[in-house]
PDB file of C-alpha atoms in Angstrom:
ATOM      1  CA  UNK I 160     -34.126  17.569 194.640  1.00  0.00           C
ATOM      2  CA  UNK I 161     -32.445  14.265 195.705  1.00  0.00           C
ATOM      3  CA  UNK I 162     -35.773  12.902 196.500  1.00  0.00           C
ATOM      4  CA  UNK I 163     -37.233  13.981 192.758  1.00  0.00           C
ATOM      5  CA  UNK I 164     -34.241  12.454 191.550  1.00  0.00           C
ATOM      6  CA  UNK I 165     -34.575   8.962 193.592  1.00  0.00           C
ATOM      7  CA  UNK I 166     -38.225   8.815 193.045  1.00  0.00           C
ATOM      8  CA  UNK I 167     -38.115   9.362 189.025  1.00  0.00           C
ATOM      9  CA  UNK I 168     -35.083   6.808 189.364  1.00  0.00           C
ATOM     10  CA  UNK I 169     -37.619   4.261 190.838  1.00  0.00           C
ATOM     11  CA  UNK I 170     -40.165   4.950 188.510  1.00  0.00           C
ATOM     12  CA  UNK I 171     -38.106   4.303 185.560  1.00  0.00           C
ATOM     13  CA  UNK I 172     -36.770   1.034 187.190  1.00  0.00           C
ATOM     14  CA  UNK I 173     -40.223  -0.130 187.953  1.00  0.00           C
ATOM     15  CA  UNK I 174     -41.541   0.823 184.239  1.00  0.00           C
ATOM     16  CA  UNK I 175     -38.583  -0.945 182.411  1.00  0.00           C
ATOM     17  CA  UNK I 176     -39.274  -3.965 184.842  1.00  0.00           C
ATOM     18  CA  UNK I 177     -42.620  -4.059 183.666  1.00  0.00           C
ATOM     19  CA  UNK I 178     -42.051  -3.478 179.846  1.00  0.00           C
ATOM     20  CA  UNK I 179     -39.656  -6.113 180.404  1.00  0.00           C
ATOM     21  CA  UNK I 180     -41.922  -8.650 181.893  1.00  0.00           C
ATOM     22  CA  UNK I 181     -44.604  -8.087 178.455  1.00  0.00           C
ATOM     23  CA  UNK I 182     -41.620  -8.417 176.523  1.00  0.00           C
ATOM     24  CA  UNK I 183     -41.224 -12.079 178.221  1.00  0.00           C
ATOM     25  CA  UNK I 184     -44.665 -12.645 178.286  1.00  0.00           C
ATOM     26  CA  UNK I 185     -44.977 -12.124 174.634  1.00  0.00           C
ATOM     27  CA  UNK I 186     -42.155 -14.386 173.559  1.00  0.00           C
ATOM     28  CA  UNK I 187     -43.386 -16.608 175.704  1.00  0.00           C
ATOM     29  CA  UNK I 188     -46.383 -17.170 173.785  1.00  0.00           C
ATOM     30  CA  UNK I 189     -46.036 -20.188 171.246  1.00  0.00           C
ATOM     31  CA  UNK I 190     -46.691 -19.483 167.648  1.00  0.00           C
ATOM     32  CA  UNK I 191     -49.596 -21.163 165.660  1.00  0.00           C
ATOM     33  CA  UNK I 192     -48.616 -24.559 163.808  1.00  0.00           C
ATOM     34  CA  UNK I 193     -48.226 -23.332 160.253  1.00  0.00           C
ATOM     35  CA  UNK I 194     -51.150 -24.460 157.600  1.00  0.00           C
ATOM     36  CA  UNK I 195     -50.475 -27.092 155.758  1.00  0.00           C
ATOM     37  CA  UNK I 196     -50.122 -27.129 152.143  1.00  0.00           C
ATOM     38  CA  UNK I 197     -52.318 -28.463 149.449  1.00  0.00           C
ATOM     39  CA  UNK I 198     -50.494 -31.793 149.678  1.00  0.00           C
ATOM     40  CA  UNK I 199     -50.147 -31.960 153.134  1.00  0.00           C
ATOM     41  CA  UNK I 200     -53.560 -31.646 153.659  1.00  0.00           C
ATOM     42  CA  UNK I 201     -55.241 -34.320 152.150  1.00  0.00           C
ATOM     43  CA  UNK I 202     -53.495 -37.208 153.801  1.00  0.00           C
ATOM     44  CA  UNK I 203     -56.161 -39.986 152.041  1.00  0.00           C
ATOM     45  CA  UNK I 204     -55.557 -38.999 148.601  1.00  0.00           C
ATOM     46  CA  UNK I 205     -54.683 -41.625 146.546  1.00  0.00           C
ATOM     47  CA  UNK I 206     -51.011 -42.685 146.657  1.00  0.00           C
ATOM     48  CA  UNK I 207     -49.193 -42.624 143.419  1.00  0.00           C
ATOM     49  CA  UNK I 208     -47.055 -45.528 141.396  1.00  0.00           C
ATOM     50  CA  UNK I 209     -43.428 -43.955 142.124  1.00  0.00           C
ATOM     51  CA  UNK I 210     -42.838 -45.085 138.088  1.00  0.00           C
ATOM     52  CA  UNK I 211     -46.076 -43.112 137.098  1.00  0.00           C
ATOM     53  CA  UNK I 212     -44.614 -39.625 138.941  1.00  0.00           C
ATOM     54  CA  UNK I 213     -40.870 -40.007 138.423  1.00  0.00           C
ATOM     55  CA  UNK I 214     -40.687 -37.789 135.566  1.00  0.00           C
ATOM     56  CA  UNK I 215     -42.379 -35.408 133.499  1.00  0.00           C
ATOM     57  CA  UNK I 216     -42.496 -37.878 130.665  1.00  0.00           C
ATOM     58  CA  UNK I 217     -43.420 -40.660 133.161  1.00  0.00           C
ATOM     59  CA  UNK I 218     -46.468 -38.280 134.329  1.00  0.00           C
ATOM     60  CA  UNK I 219     -47.599 -37.648 131.079  1.00  0.00           C
ATOM     61  CA  UNK I 220     -47.557 -41.451 129.772  1.00  0.00           C
ATOM     62  CA  UNK I 221     -49.297 -42.395 132.848  1.00  0.00           C
ATOM     63  CA  UNK I 222     -52.363 -39.970 132.272  1.00  0.00           C
ATOM     64  CA  UNK I 223     -52.905 -41.041 128.924  1.00  0.00           C
ATOM     65  CA  UNK I 224     -52.745 -44.610 129.719  1.00  0.00           C
ATOM     66  CA  UNK I 225     -55.223 -43.661 132.384  1.00  0.00           C
ATOM     67  CA  UNK I 226     -57.788 -41.728 130.382  1.00  0.00           C
ATOM     68  CA  UNK I 227     -57.458 -43.881 127.467  1.00  0.00           C
ATOM     69  CA  UNK I 228     -60.001 -46.455 126.643  1.00  0.00           C
ATOM     70  CA  UNK I 229     -63.096 -48.306 125.453  1.00  0.00           C
ATOM     71  CA  UNK I 230     -66.837 -47.251 126.308  1.00  0.00           C
ATOM     72  CA  UNK I 231     -68.181 -48.482 129.094  1.00  0.00           C
ATOM     73  CA  UNK I 232     -64.441 -49.988 130.438  1.00  0.00           C
ATOM     74  CA  UNK I 233     -63.829 -48.595 133.842  1.00  0.00           C
ATOM     75  CA  UNK I 234     -60.686 -46.464 133.642  1.00  0.00           C
ATOM     76  CA  UNK I 235     -58.532 -46.705 136.767  1.00  0.00           C
ATOM     77  CA  UNK I 236     -59.532 -43.696 138.825  1.00  0.00           C
ATOM     78  CA  UNK I 237     -57.780 -43.604 141.971  1.00  0.00           C
ATOM     79  CA  UNK I 238     -54.234 -43.757 139.536  1.00  0.00           C
ATOM     80  CA  UNK I 239     -56.032 -40.921 137.739  1.00  0.00           C
ATOM     81  CA  UNK I 240     -56.314 -39.016 141.141  1.00  0.00           C
ATOM     82  CA  UNK I 241     -52.905 -39.849 142.346  1.00  0.00           C
ATOM     83  CA  UNK I 242     -51.594 -37.951 139.572  1.00  0.00           C
ATOM     84  CA  UNK I 243     -52.802 -34.853 140.555  1.00  0.00           C
ATOM     85  CA  UNK I 244     -52.282 -32.064 143.362  1.00  0.00           C
ATOM     86  CA  UNK I 245     -54.907 -33.307 145.651  1.00  0.00           C
ATOM     87  CA  UNK I 246     -58.611 -31.146 145.514  1.00  0.00           C
ATOM     88  CA  UNK I 247     -56.905 -28.637 143.260  1.00  0.00           C
ATOM     89  CA  UNK I 248     -55.780 -30.331 139.604  1.00  0.00           C
ATOM     90  CA  UNK I 249     -57.492 -28.935 137.105  1.00  0.00           C
ATOM     91  CA  UNK I 250     -57.974 -29.895 133.489  1.00  0.00           C
ATOM     92  CA  UNK I 251     -58.671 -26.988 131.160  1.00  0.00           C
ATOM     93  CA  UNK I 252     -60.209 -27.462 127.729  1.00  0.00           C
ATOM     94  CA  UNK I 253     -59.796 -24.351 125.330  1.00  0.00           C
ATOM     95  CA  UNK I 254     -63.226 -24.314 123.155  1.00  0.00           C
ATOM     96  CA  UNK I 255     -63.023 -22.575 119.632  1.00  0.00           C
ATOM     97  CA  UNK I 256     -65.861 -20.947 117.546  1.00  0.00           C
ATOM     98  CA  UNK I 257     -65.432 -19.419 113.824  1.00  0.00           C
ATOM     99  CA  UNK I 258     -67.808 -16.637 115.165  1.00  0.00           C
ATOM    100  CA  UNK I 259     -66.910 -15.429 118.191  1.00  0.00           C
ATOM    101  CA  UNK I 260     -63.718 -15.323 120.927  1.00  0.00           C
ATOM    102  CA  UNK I 261     -62.389 -18.577 122.398  1.00  0.00           C
ATOM    103  CA  UNK I 262     -63.463 -19.530 125.672  1.00  0.00           C
ATOM    104  CA  UNK I 263     -62.878 -22.240 128.753  1.00  0.00           C
ATOM    105  CA  UNK I 264     -64.338 -25.362 129.859  1.00  0.00           C
ATOM    106  CA  UNK I 265     -62.576 -25.825 133.325  1.00  0.00           C
ATOM    107  CA  UNK I 266     -62.750 -29.150 134.823  1.00  0.00           C
ATOM    108  CA  UNK I 267     -62.017 -30.499 138.491  1.00  0.00           C
ATOM    109  CA  UNK I 268     -60.585 -34.428 138.303  1.00  0.00           C
ATOM    110  CA  UNK I 269     -64.271 -35.469 139.780  1.00  0.00           C
ATOM    111  CA  UNK I 270     -65.933 -33.212 136.655  1.00  0.00           C
ATOM    112  CA  UNK I 271     -63.649 -34.915 134.169  1.00  0.00           C
ATOM    113  CA  UNK I 272     -63.976 -38.343 135.502  1.00  0.00           C
ATOM    114  CA  UNK I 273     -67.931 -37.973 135.533  1.00  0.00           C
ATOM    115  CA  UNK I 274     -67.544 -37.486 131.892  1.00  0.00           C
ATOM    116  CA  UNK I 275     -64.790 -39.230 130.454  1.00  0.00           C
ATOM    117  CA  UNK I 276     -65.973 -42.663 130.188  1.00  0.00           C
ATOM    118  CA  UNK I 277     -68.810 -41.998 127.612  1.00  0.00           C
ATOM    119  CA  UNK I 278     -66.663 -42.287 124.725  1.00  0.00           C
ATOM    120  CA  UNK I 279     -63.766 -44.406 123.187  1.00  0.00           C
ATOM    121  CA  UNK I 280     -60.690 -42.698 122.742  1.00  0.00           C
ATOM    122  CA  UNK I 281     -56.554 -43.722 123.303  1.00  0.00           C
ATOM    123  CA  UNK I 282     -54.288 -40.888 123.623  1.00  0.00           C
ATOM    124  CA  UNK I 283     -50.795 -40.974 122.693  1.00  0.00           C
ATOM    125  CA  UNK I 284     -48.084 -38.390 123.217  1.00  0.00           C
ATOM    126  CA  UNK I 285     -45.570 -37.288 120.221  1.00  0.00           C
ATOM    127  CA  UNK I 286     -43.095 -34.626 121.454  1.00  0.00           C
ATOM    128  CA  UNK I 287     -42.403 -32.888 124.533  1.00  0.00           C
ATOM    129  CA  UNK I 288     -40.789 -29.300 124.881  1.00  0.00           C
ATOM    130  CA  UNK I 289     -40.229 -28.662 128.651  1.00  0.00           C
ATOM    131  CA  UNK I 290     -38.716 -26.193 131.158  1.00  0.00           C
ATOM    132  CA  UNK I 291     -37.988 -26.231 134.785  1.00  0.00           C
ATOM    133  CA  UNK I 292     -37.247 -23.527 137.273  1.00  0.00           C
ATOM    134  CA  UNK I 293     -36.914 -24.856 140.829  1.00  0.00           C
ATOM    135  CA  UNK I 294     -39.803 -26.755 141.927  1.00  0.00           C
ATOM    136  CA  UNK I 295     -42.122 -25.815 138.400  1.00  0.00           C
ATOM    137  CA  UNK I 296     -41.687 -27.601 135.460  1.00  0.00           C
ATOM    138  CA  UNK I 297     -43.830 -26.324 132.251  1.00  0.00           C
ATOM    139  CA  UNK I 298     -44.362 -28.979 129.248  1.00  0.00           C
ATOM    140  CA  UNK I 299     -45.968 -28.165 125.957  1.00  0.00           C
ATOM    141  CA  UNK I 300     -46.787 -31.841 124.567  1.00  0.00           C
ATOM    142  CA  UNK I 301     -48.347 -32.413 121.461  1.00  0.00           C
ATOM    143  CA  UNK I 302     -50.907 -35.594 121.728  1.00  0.00           C
ATOM    144  CA  UNK I 303     -52.567 -37.809 118.764  1.00  0.00           C
ATOM    145  CA  UNK I 304     -56.388 -39.615 119.569  1.00  0.00           C
ATOM    146  CA  UNK I 305     -56.981 -42.615 117.902  1.00  0.00           C
ATOM    147  CA  UNK I 306     -60.057 -44.719 117.876  1.00  0.00           C
ATOM    148  CA  UNK I 307     -58.590 -48.094 118.681  1.00  0.00           C
ATOM    149  CA  UNK I 308     -54.752 -48.652 120.391  1.00  0.00           C
ATOM    150  CA  UNK I 309     -54.127 -50.209 116.931  1.00  0.00           C
ATOM    151  CA  UNK I 310     -54.507 -47.443 114.670  1.00  0.00           C
ATOM    152  CA  UNK I 311     -52.248 -45.795 112.596  1.00  0.00           C
ATOM    153  CA  UNK I 312     -54.094 -42.749 111.481  1.00  0.00           C
ATOM    154  CA  UNK I 313     -55.069 -39.993 114.382  1.00  0.00           C
ATOM    155  CA  UNK I 314     -58.756 -38.856 114.439  1.00  0.00           C
ATOM    156  CA  UNK I 315     -57.470 -35.599 116.003  1.00  0.00           C
ATOM    157  CA  UNK I 316     -54.308 -34.165 117.518  1.00  0.00           C
ATOM    158  CA  UNK I 317     -53.605 -31.257 119.707  1.00  0.00           C
ATOM    159  CA  UNK I 318     -51.002 -29.405 122.444  1.00  0.00           C
ATOM    160  CA  UNK I 319     -51.323 -29.896 125.989  1.00  0.00           C
ATOM    161  CA  UNK I 320     -50.008 -27.556 128.224  1.00  0.00           C
ATOM    162  CA  UNK I 321     -48.335 -29.140 131.416  1.00  0.00           C
ATOM    163  CA  UNK I 322     -47.868 -27.217 134.865  1.00  0.00           C
ATOM    164  CA  UNK I 323     -46.643 -29.593 136.935  1.00  0.00           C
ATOM    165  CA  UNK I 324     -44.781 -29.561 140.881  1.00  0.00           C
ATOM    166  CA  UNK I 325     -41.915 -31.495 141.559  1.00  0.00           C
ATOM    167  CA  UNK I 326     -42.011 -31.552 145.324  1.00  0.00           C
ATOM    168  CA  UNK I 327     -38.828 -33.060 145.116  1.00  0.00           C
ATOM    169  CA  UNK I 328     -39.899 -36.656 145.729  1.00  0.00           C
ATOM    170  CA  UNK I 329     -41.966 -36.506 142.889  1.00  0.00           C
ATOM    171  CA  UNK I 330     -43.742 -34.852 140.141  1.00  0.00           C
ATOM    172  CA  UNK I 331     -47.348 -33.700 140.706  1.00  0.00           C
ATOM    173  CA  UNK I 332     -49.983 -32.100 138.184  1.00  0.00           C
ATOM    174  CA  UNK I 333     -51.201 -28.964 138.602  1.00  0.00           C
ATOM    175  CA  UNK I 334     -53.544 -28.224 135.728  1.00  0.00           C
ATOM    176  CA  UNK I 335     -53.409 -29.461 132.207  1.00  0.00           C
ATOM    177  CA  UNK I 336     -54.266 -26.847 129.416  1.00  0.00           C
ATOM    178  CA  UNK I 337     -55.224 -28.120 126.172  1.00  0.00           C
ATOM    179  CA  UNK I 338     -56.033 -26.856 122.275  1.00  0.00           C
ATOM    180  CA  UNK I 339     -56.660 -29.016 119.425  1.00  0.00           C
ATOM    181  CA  UNK I 340     -55.289 -28.750 116.193  1.00  0.00           C
ATOM    182  CA  UNK I 341     -57.336 -26.949 113.249  1.00  0.00           C
ATOM    183  CA  UNK I 342     -56.484 -25.679 109.612  1.00  0.00           C
ATOM    184  CA  UNK I 343     -55.946 -22.588 111.250  1.00  0.00           C
ATOM    185  CA  UNK I 344     -54.135 -23.723 114.241  1.00  0.00           C
ATOM    186  CA  UNK I 345     -51.422 -26.375 113.202  1.00  0.00           C
ATOM    187  CA  UNK I 346     -49.429 -28.068 115.674  1.00  0.00           C
ATOM    188  CA  UNK I 347     -45.732 -26.525 115.896  1.00  0.00           C
ATOM    189  CA  UNK I 348     -43.379 -28.104 113.949  1.00  0.00           C
ATOM    190  CA  UNK I 349     -40.777 -28.793 116.827  1.00  0.00           C
ATOM    191  CA  UNK I 350     -43.771 -30.732 118.777  1.00  0.00           C
ATOM    192  CA  UNK I 351     -45.109 -32.025 115.194  1.00  0.00           C
ATOM    193  CA  UNK I 352     -42.427 -34.931 114.968  1.00  0.00           C
TER     194      UNK I 352
END
């Protein structure tokens, strides 16, 4: 019986040592590096002017300045892209119909660039409503579109819905989603200043 107890004790000791060695091997295996975020994984993305991205109002004004211009006049597309989250920033247009449901057109920054230079327009912000939580900022911004920079009567107005990321050093456009003013869709009073 003493021999059985001794064999059992030695067996348990060997099993515990073997288990401990396995645990040490698992603990010694290095963990893989975390997957870089979308911003960190695009080091060659155009760098923004710090003044353009210091606040929600600044980034909205910078984008309005960048997309505005004459037909055939080159826009500063590097400045435009520098405002957006790399590779995933979106511009979403609400398409409305008098006879059917509304729909969307979703554009990447490259898609927008390809179609933007074929019309003359100047976009100017009118008013803002802003809410932030942590790194998230949502802005409703009313805008007016003019045919020339000196026009006083807009040819169109609407509301942009901005989703912005504040990474702690600057703001980034995640997406812009907009709809135009129509007789059955007036700009809300708080944004119609």
